[in-house]
Structures are given as C-alpha cells and as structure tokens.
C-alpha positions as CSV (number, residue, x, y, z in Angstrom):
1,M,-207.9,-87.9,25.9
2,H,-209.3,-87.5,22.5
3,L,-208.1,-86.2,19.0
4,F,-208.3,-82.7,19.6
5,S,-207.0,-83.0,23.3
6,P,-203.4,-81.2,23.3
7,L,-199.9,-83.5,23.3
8,T,-196.8,-82.4,25.1
9,L,-193.7,-83.8,24.2
10,R,-190.9,-82.6,26.6
11,S,-191.1,-79.0,26.1
12,L,-193.2,-78.8,23.2
13,T,-197.0,-78.9,22.8
14,L,-198.8,-79.8,20.4
15,R,-202.5,-78.3,19.9
16,N,-203.7,-81.7,18.4
17,R,-203.0,-85.2,17.7
18,I,-203.4,-84.7,14.3
19,A,-199.7,-84.9,12.1
20,V,-199.1,-84.8,8.8
21,S,-196.9,-87.8,8.1
22,P,-193.5,-87.5,6.3
23,M,-194.3,-87.9,2.5
24,C,-191.6,-87.5,-0.1
25,Q,-192.1,-85.2,-2.8
26,Y,-189.4,-86.2,-5.1
27,S,-189.1,-82.3,-5.8
28,A,-186.0,-81.2,-4.7
29,V,-182.8,-79.9,-6.4
30,D,-179.5,-80.4,-5.2
31,G,-181.3,-81.4,-1.8
32,R,-183.0,-78.0,-1.0
33,A,-186.4,-77.3,-0.3
34,N,-188.3,-75.0,-3.0
35,D,-192.1,-73.4,-3.5
36,W,-193.2,-76.8,-4.1
37,H,-192.5,-77.7,-0.5
38,L,-193.6,-74.3,1.2
39,V,-197.2,-74.3,-0.8
40,H,-197.5,-78.5,0.2
41,L,-196.4,-78.2,3.9
42,G,-197.7,-74.7,4.4
43,A,-201.3,-75.8,3.1
44,R,-201.5,-78.5,5.6
45,A,-200.5,-76.3,8.7
46,A,-203.3,-73.7,7.2
47,G,-205.4,-76.6,7.2
48,G,-205.0,-77.3,10.9
49,A,-202.7,-79.9,11.5
50,G,-201.0,-80.1,15.3
51,L,-197.8,-81.1,13.6
52,V,-195.8,-81.1,9.9
53,M,-193.6,-83.9,9.7
54,F,-191.4,-83.0,6.5
55,E,-190.3,-85.4,4.2
56,A,-187.2,-87.7,4.3
57,T,-184.3,-85.5,4.3
58,A,-181.2,-87.8,3.7
59,V,-178.5,-86.9,6.2
60,E,-175.8,-87.4,3.4
61,A,-176.3,-87.6,-0.7
62,R,-175.6,-90.8,-1.1
63,G,-178.5,-91.5,1.8
64,R,-181.5,-90.0,-0.8
65,I,-183.9,-92.0,-2.3
66,S,-183.8,-90.7,-5.5
67,P,-181.7,-87.7,-6.6
68,A,-185.0,-85.1,-6.1
69,D,-184.6,-86.0,-2.5
70,L,-184.4,-83.5,0.1
71,G,-181.0,-83.1,2.2
72,L,-179.3,-81.7,5.0
73,W,-175.9,-82.8,4.7
74,D,-174.7,-79.2,3.3
75,D,-175.2,-76.1,5.2
76,A,-176.8,-74.1,2.0
77,Q,-179.6,-76.5,2.7
78,V,-180.6,-75.0,5.9
79,E,-182.1,-71.4,4.7
80,P,-184.5,-73.0,2.2
81,L,-185.8,-75.5,5.0
82,A,-186.2,-73.0,7.4
83,R,-188.3,-71.0,4.9
84,V,-190.9,-73.4,5.0
85,V,-190.6,-73.5,8.8
86,R,-190.8,-70.1,9.3
87,F,-194.2,-70.2,7.3
88,V,-195.5,-73.6,8.9
89,E,-194.7,-72.3,12.5
90,A,-196.9,-69.3,11.7
91,Q,-200.0,-70.9,11.0
92,G,-199.8,-72.5,14.8
93,A,-198.2,-76.0,13.8
94,A,-195.0,-77.7,15.4
95,T,-192.4,-78.8,12.7
96,C,-190.7,-82.4,12.4
97,L,-187.9,-83.0,10.3
98,Q,-187.4,-86.6,9.0
99,L,-183.9,-87.6,9.2
100,A,-183.1,-90.7,6.8
101,H,-180.5,-92.7,5.1
102,A,-181.7,-94.7,2.4
103,G,-179.0,-97.6,2.2
104,R,-179.7,-99.9,-0.4
105,K,-183.1,-98.6,-1.3
106,A,-181.2,-95.2,-2.8
107,S,-180.6,-93.9,-6.5
108,T,-184.0,-94.5,-8.2
109,A,-186.2,-92.3,-10.2
110,P,-189.5,-90.7,-8.6
111,P,-192.2,-93.3,-9.0
112,W,-194.1,-91.2,-11.6
113,E,-190.8,-92.1,-13.6
114,G,-191.2,-95.6,-12.8
115,G,-189.1,-96.0,-9.1
116,G,-186.7,-98.1,-11.1
117,P,-182.3,-97.9,-10.4
118,V,-181.0,-94.7,-11.9
119,A,-177.1,-95.8,-12.8
120,P,-174.5,-93.7,-11.8
121,S,-173.9,-92.8,-15.8
122,A,-177.6,-91.2,-15.3
123,G,-177.0,-89.2,-12.4
124,G,-177.3,-92.2,-9.5
125,W,-174.3,-94.0,-7.4
126,L,-173.9,-97.1,-5.7
127,P,-175.8,-97.4,-2.5
128,V,-174.9,-98.6,0.6
129,A,-176.0,-101.5,3.0
130,P,-174.9,-103.5,5.9
131,S,-174.6,-106.5,3.5
132,A,-174.2,-106.6,-0.4
133,L,-177.5,-107.8,-0.9
134,P,-180.1,-105.8,-3.3
135,F,-183.4,-105.0,-2.5
136,R,-184.8,-106.5,-5.7
137,D,-183.8,-109.3,-7.9
138,G,-181.7,-107.7,-10.8
139,D,-180.8,-104.6,-9.2
140,A,-176.8,-104.1,-8.3
141,A,-175.3,-105.3,-5.3
142,P,-174.4,-102.0,-2.6
143,H,-171.6,-101.5,-1.0
144,A,-171.4,-103.0,2.6
145,L,-170.3,-100.3,4.4
146,D,-167.2,-101.4,7.0
147,A,-167.2,-100.1,10.4
148,G,-165.5,-96.8,9.5
149,E,-168.2,-96.1,7.6
150,L,-170.9,-96.9,10.2
151,R,-169.1,-94.2,12.4
152,A,-169.3,-91.8,9.4
153,V,-173.2,-92.4,9.1
154,V,-173.8,-91.9,12.7
155,Q,-171.9,-88.7,12.5
156,A,-173.5,-87.6,9.6
157,F,-176.8,-87.9,11.3
158,A,-175.6,-86.0,14.4
159,A,-174.4,-82.8,11.9
160,A,-177.9,-82.7,10.2
161,A,-179.5,-83.0,13.5
162,R,-177.7,-79.5,14.4
163,R,-178.2,-78.0,10.5
164,A,-182.1,-78.8,11.8
165,T,-181.9,-76.9,14.9
166,A,-180.3,-74.0,12.5
167,A,-183.4,-74.3,10.4
168,G,-185.8,-74.0,13.6
169,F,-187.2,-76.9,13.5
170,R,-188.8,-78.1,16.5
171,A,-188.6,-82.0,16.6
172,V,-186.7,-84.5,14.8
173,E,-187.8,-88.1,13.9
174,I,-184.9,-90.6,12.8
175,H,-186.4,-93.1,10.0
176,A,-185.9,-96.3,10.9
177,A,-188.5,-97.8,8.8
178,H,-189.7,-98.7,5.2
179,G,-186.5,-101.1,4.3
180,Y,-184.2,-97.7,4.4
181,L,-180.3,-98.1,6.1
182,L,-181.5,-98.2,10.1
183,H,-184.3,-100.8,9.5
184,Q,-181.8,-102.9,6.7
185,F,-179.6,-103.2,10.3
186,L,-182.5,-104.0,12.1
187,S,-183.8,-107.5,10.4
188,P,-181.9,-110.3,9.7
189,L,-183.1,-110.3,6.5
190,S,-181.0,-107.8,5.1
191,N,-178.2,-107.8,7.4
192,R,-175.9,-110.6,7.3
193,R,-173.2,-109.5,8.9
194,T,-170.9,-111.2,11.5
195,D,-169.1,-108.0,12.8
196,A,-170.7,-105.6,16.3
197,Y,-173.4,-104.8,14.0
198,G,-174.5,-108.0,13.0
199,G,-176.1,-111.6,14.3
200,S,-178.2,-110.8,17.6
201,F,-180.5,-108.5,18.4
202,E,-178.0,-106.2,20.7
203,N,-175.9,-106.3,17.5
204,R,-178.6,-105.5,15.1
205,T,-180.0,-102.6,16.6
206,R,-176.7,-101.2,17.9
207,L,-176.6,-98.7,14.6
208,V,-180.0,-97.5,15.3
209,R,-178.9,-96.8,19.2
210,E,-175.7,-95.1,18.0
211,V,-177.9,-93.1,15.8
212,V,-180.2,-92.1,18.3
213,S,-177.8,-91.2,20.9
214,A,-175.8,-89.4,18.9
215,V,-178.7,-86.9,17.3
216,R,-180.3,-86.4,21.0
217,A,-177.0,-85.2,22.1
218,E,-176.8,-82.7,19.2
219,W,-180.6,-82.0,19.7
220,P,-181.9,-79.5,22.1
221,E,-182.5,-81.2,25.5
222,P,-186.2,-79.5,25.9
223,L,-187.2,-80.7,22.1
224,P,-188.8,-84.2,21.2
225,V,-186.8,-86.8,19.3
226,I,-189.1,-89.5,17.4
227,V,-188.3,-92.7,15.8
228,R,-190.1,-94.4,13.0
229,I,-189.7,-97.8,12.9
230,S,-191.5,-100.7,10.6
231,A,-193.2,-102.9,13.4
232,T,-193.0,-105.9,11.2
233,D,-191.3,-107.3,7.6
234,W,-194.7,-108.9,6.8
235,V,-192.5,-112.2,6.4
236,E,-193.5,-115.7,7.9
237,E,-190.4,-116.2,9.5
238,G,-186.7,-115.0,9.6
239,G,-187.8,-111.2,9.7
240,W,-187.9,-108.1,11.9
241,D,-191.1,-108.6,14.1
242,V,-193.3,-106.8,16.6
243,A,-191.8,-108.7,19.2
244,Q,-188.5,-107.2,18.5
245,S,-190.0,-103.5,18.1
246,V,-191.4,-104.0,21.5
247,E,-187.9,-104.8,22.9
248,L,-186.1,-102.0,21.1
249,A,-188.8,-99.4,21.7
250,R,-188.2,-100.3,25.5
251,G,-184.8,-99.7,24.8
252,L,-185.1,-96.3,22.7
253,A,-187.1,-94.5,25.8
254,P,-184.2,-94.1,28.2
255,L,-182.0,-93.4,25.6
256,G,-184.3,-90.1,24.8
257,V,-186.9,-91.1,22.6
258,E,-190.2,-89.6,23.8
259,L,-192.6,-91.2,20.2
260,V,-192.5,-94.2,18.7
261,D,-193.9,-93.6,15.1
262,V,-194.8,-97.5,14.3
263,S,-195.5,-98.2,10.7
264,S,-194.3,-101.6,8.7
265,G,-193.3,-103.7,6.0
266,G,-190.7,-102.0,3.3
267,L,-187.7,-104.4,3.7
268,V,-188.8,-106.7,0.9
269,P,-190.5,-106.4,-2.3
270,T,-192.3,-110.0,-1.7
271,A,-194.0,-109.2,1.2
272,K,-197.8,-109.7,1.9
273,V,-199.5,-106.9,3.5
274,P,-202.7,-107.4,4.7
275,A,-203.7,-103.3,4.1
276,G,-207.0,-101.9,5.4
277,P,-208.2,-99.4,7.6
278,G,-206.3,-98.9,10.6
279,Y,-204.1,-101.9,10.2
280,Q,-200.7,-100.8,11.5
281,S,-202.7,-99.5,14.8
282,G,-202.5,-102.4,16.9
283,F,-199.2,-102.6,16.4
284,A,-198.9,-99.0,17.9
285,E,-200.8,-100.3,20.9
286,R,-199.1,-102.9,20.9
287,I,-196.1,-101.2,21.4
288,R,-197.3,-98.1,23.8
289,R,-198.5,-100.7,26.1
290,E,-195.6,-103.1,26.6
291,A,-192.5,-100.6,26.2
292,H,-194.5,-97.8,28.0
293,V,-193.7,-95.6,25.3
294,A,-195.8,-93.1,23.5
295,T,-196.8,-93.8,20.1
296,G,-197.8,-92.8,16.9
297,A,-200.3,-94.6,14.3
298,V,-200.5,-94.7,10.5
299,G,-201.7,-96.7,7.9
300,M,-204.9,-96.1,6.5
301,I,-206.5,-93.6,8.7
302,V,-209.3,-91.6,7.0
303,A,-212.2,-90.6,8.8
304,P,-212.4,-88.7,11.9
305,E,-214.3,-91.1,13.8
306,Q,-211.4,-93.7,13.1
307,A,-208.9,-91.1,13.9
308,D,-210.3,-90.2,17.1
309,H,-211.2,-93.4,18.4
310,V,-207.6,-94.7,18.1
311,I,-206.9,-91.5,20.5
312,R,-209.7,-92.4,22.8
313,S,-209.5,-96.3,22.9
314,G,-205.6,-96.1,23.7
315,Q,-204.0,-97.3,20.7
316,A,-201.4,-94.3,20.6
317,D,-201.0,-90.9,21.2
318,L,-200.8,-89.3,17.9
319,V,-202.4,-90.0,14.7
320,L,-200.4,-89.5,11.7
321,M,-201.9,-89.0,8.6
322,A,-200.3,-89.6,4.8
323,R,-202.7,-89.8,1.2
324,E,-205.6,-88.6,3.2
325,M,-204.0,-85.4,3.8
326,L,-203.0,-85.4,0.0
327,R,-206.6,-85.1,-0.8
328,D,-208.3,-83.3,1.9
329,P,-205.5,-81.0,3.5
330,H,-208.2,-79.1,5.8
331,F,-208.9,-82.7,7.5
332,P,-208.3,-81.8,10.6
333,L,-210.9,-78.8,10.3
334,R,-213.2,-80.9,8.7
335,A,-212.8,-83.4,11.6
336,A,-213.2,-81.1,14.1
337,R,-216.8,-79.9,12.3
338,A,-217.5,-83.6,12.5
339,L,-215.9,-84.6,16.1
340,G,-218.2,-81.4,17.4
341,Q,-214.7,-79.4,18.9
342,D,-213.1,-76.0,17.8
343,G,-211.1,-76.2,14.8
344,P,-207.9,-73.8,14.5
345,W,-209.1,-71.8,11.3
346,P,-207.0,-69.6,9.7
347,K,-208.3,-65.9,10.2
348,Q,-208.5,-65.7,6.7
349,Y,-210.7,-68.6,6.1
350,L,-213.5,-67.7,9.3
351,R,-215.9,-66.6,6.7
352,A,-216.3,-70.4,5.7
353,R,-216.5,-71.7,9.0
C-alpha cells in the first residue's frame, strides 16, 4: 500500500490516496458556486488528485462561517455546484462535499477583511450554539439551541445530503471539527447543557450521531460518508481529547461512516497548537488502530516522500492536503514522478510529462 494505490470506500474507488482538503474560498454569492470554484477545484482535479473535497457548505443560511460561504439549503444552489462536479469528475477525480454548520463561529468576515464578527446591521446574523458562550471574549453571546431547533438542524443536514446527491457528488463529509457546531457539542468547553445533549460523553456525542444517521439514511447506500473531527482541543484539561475521539470513531463505523478525517483544534482561540510537519498524523494512526476504522491524515503534509510514508507506515488510508495544494495544484503529478509512479496526466498536458 502506497500513496498511489487505489482506495475503495464502498463502491467508490479513488485513483490514488491524495485528497484536496476542504478549503473555504469565501467567494460565493447567496451560497452559490461560481467560476472561481470551477477553476479552483477543477485545476486540482486536472492536477491529479484522487479526491477533491469541496469547501464547508452550510446546511442552513445561519450556518455559514461568512456571508460569502457556499450553501446547500436551497434547491437553487444545486446546479451551480453540479456544474463544478461535472468538470471535476470529467478529469478523473471523485468529488466529496463537506456538509457544515459554523455554530457560534458563524457570521464573520473573510480572513482578508480581518475575520471579525459581522453584525446583523451589516448583513450578518446572530450565531447559534449548544450554550450561550461566545467563541472569543467580546463577541456577542450566541443563541443556545433548544430541542426543537436541534431537530431542525439534523433535518437540515439530511436535506443538504439529498441535494448533494442531486448535484452528483460521490461522497459527503460531515464537518464535526475546528470548533464549528458539531464540535461545539462534543467539547465540554463549549457545551454546558444539562439536557440530553450535554454532560456525559453519550450526551455530548448525541447530535453528531443523529446527524450521521440522518445523512446516512438520505445518502445513496453504495456511496461513502466521511466525518471530519478534531482529535483534540489542545488544552491541558477539560476539553475534547484523543481518547474521546477514539471512542467516538469506534461508534461511527456501525452508523455507516467509511472514513474518519482527523484534524485538530479550532474550538478555543487560546489553544496552544504545536504545529509542525505531519503533527496530526499520529492522531489518525491511533484512531485507525484502536477504533478499527479507515482514517485520513491532514496537517502540514508537504512533500511526496512524507505523504507516501503516512500511507506506507499505516498512519492513515488517505492523505488530505490543503495549503500545499494552493501552492501547487499539480502536486500529485509531481509526487508521482518523485516516487517513481505513473501520474494521471491530462492528455492536454502530456507534452510536459
């Protein structure tokens, strides 16, 4: 098994084990994909990736990180995404849509505009969360969701999965990482509820399990469901950690999850993250070994030999790449050459092979 071995998830077989990690582009209008998304994602498909994961796509309007995020809460948003899907798939890459809800981290400006909160008077909205605890000091307190609103959130994920099917995606990923809504329910640092969705591990993981079950019920049985988690909050005590991540992953496989995409952090702005090359791969390895589920590794994986080692050494089944793919959309072709493998060159580029 190596970086250019095919990977089969249910009926979907990827041509290699390189995935373009979901990366927000903050370039949508009314949640709709446009030419930027076509060129951005299409270039990485032509560059040889096995799986192209579309950015966090909000299941309801108030679930967007920013007003410029992609969304799939309306049927009118299907065809703009389908246009991009068709092109990406035509280049030989499989497509995956990340279904997301930002929770208390919603209604913010794009990073190049400072990333701060956007007030309702400026086109923003009041974020929602498990508990009325803001992400940062000085932010407005979010609205704590009641039981009826939680049922609506679960149904919003399911409805978005139905639309993703209509758009032609071959996989969906449920975003339960990086301090967004589902992660907020997982961690005791952001979840202070006393009802069935707070307190114990069983209760804190309930919403994730309900969302997974609802999406799996709507998603075609032969196609895979992936879940992204943050393995740890990177706090000394009281937060979500890798032991709980193992336990969660162990319970996701019976619900129909094919792969756990293992990232970390994002819940609190004060976390001290010891970032470095491959700094999260060990989490993917432990979850793979102890939970007996396929995993994806992500985080500062930048060299062909490094990515290949992750697969060959059994740390993960899939390597997800973000910033390196921004720097070099043709990383898979370069990696294939460096590793002595056949790269999936587009016929239009064969003269440069």
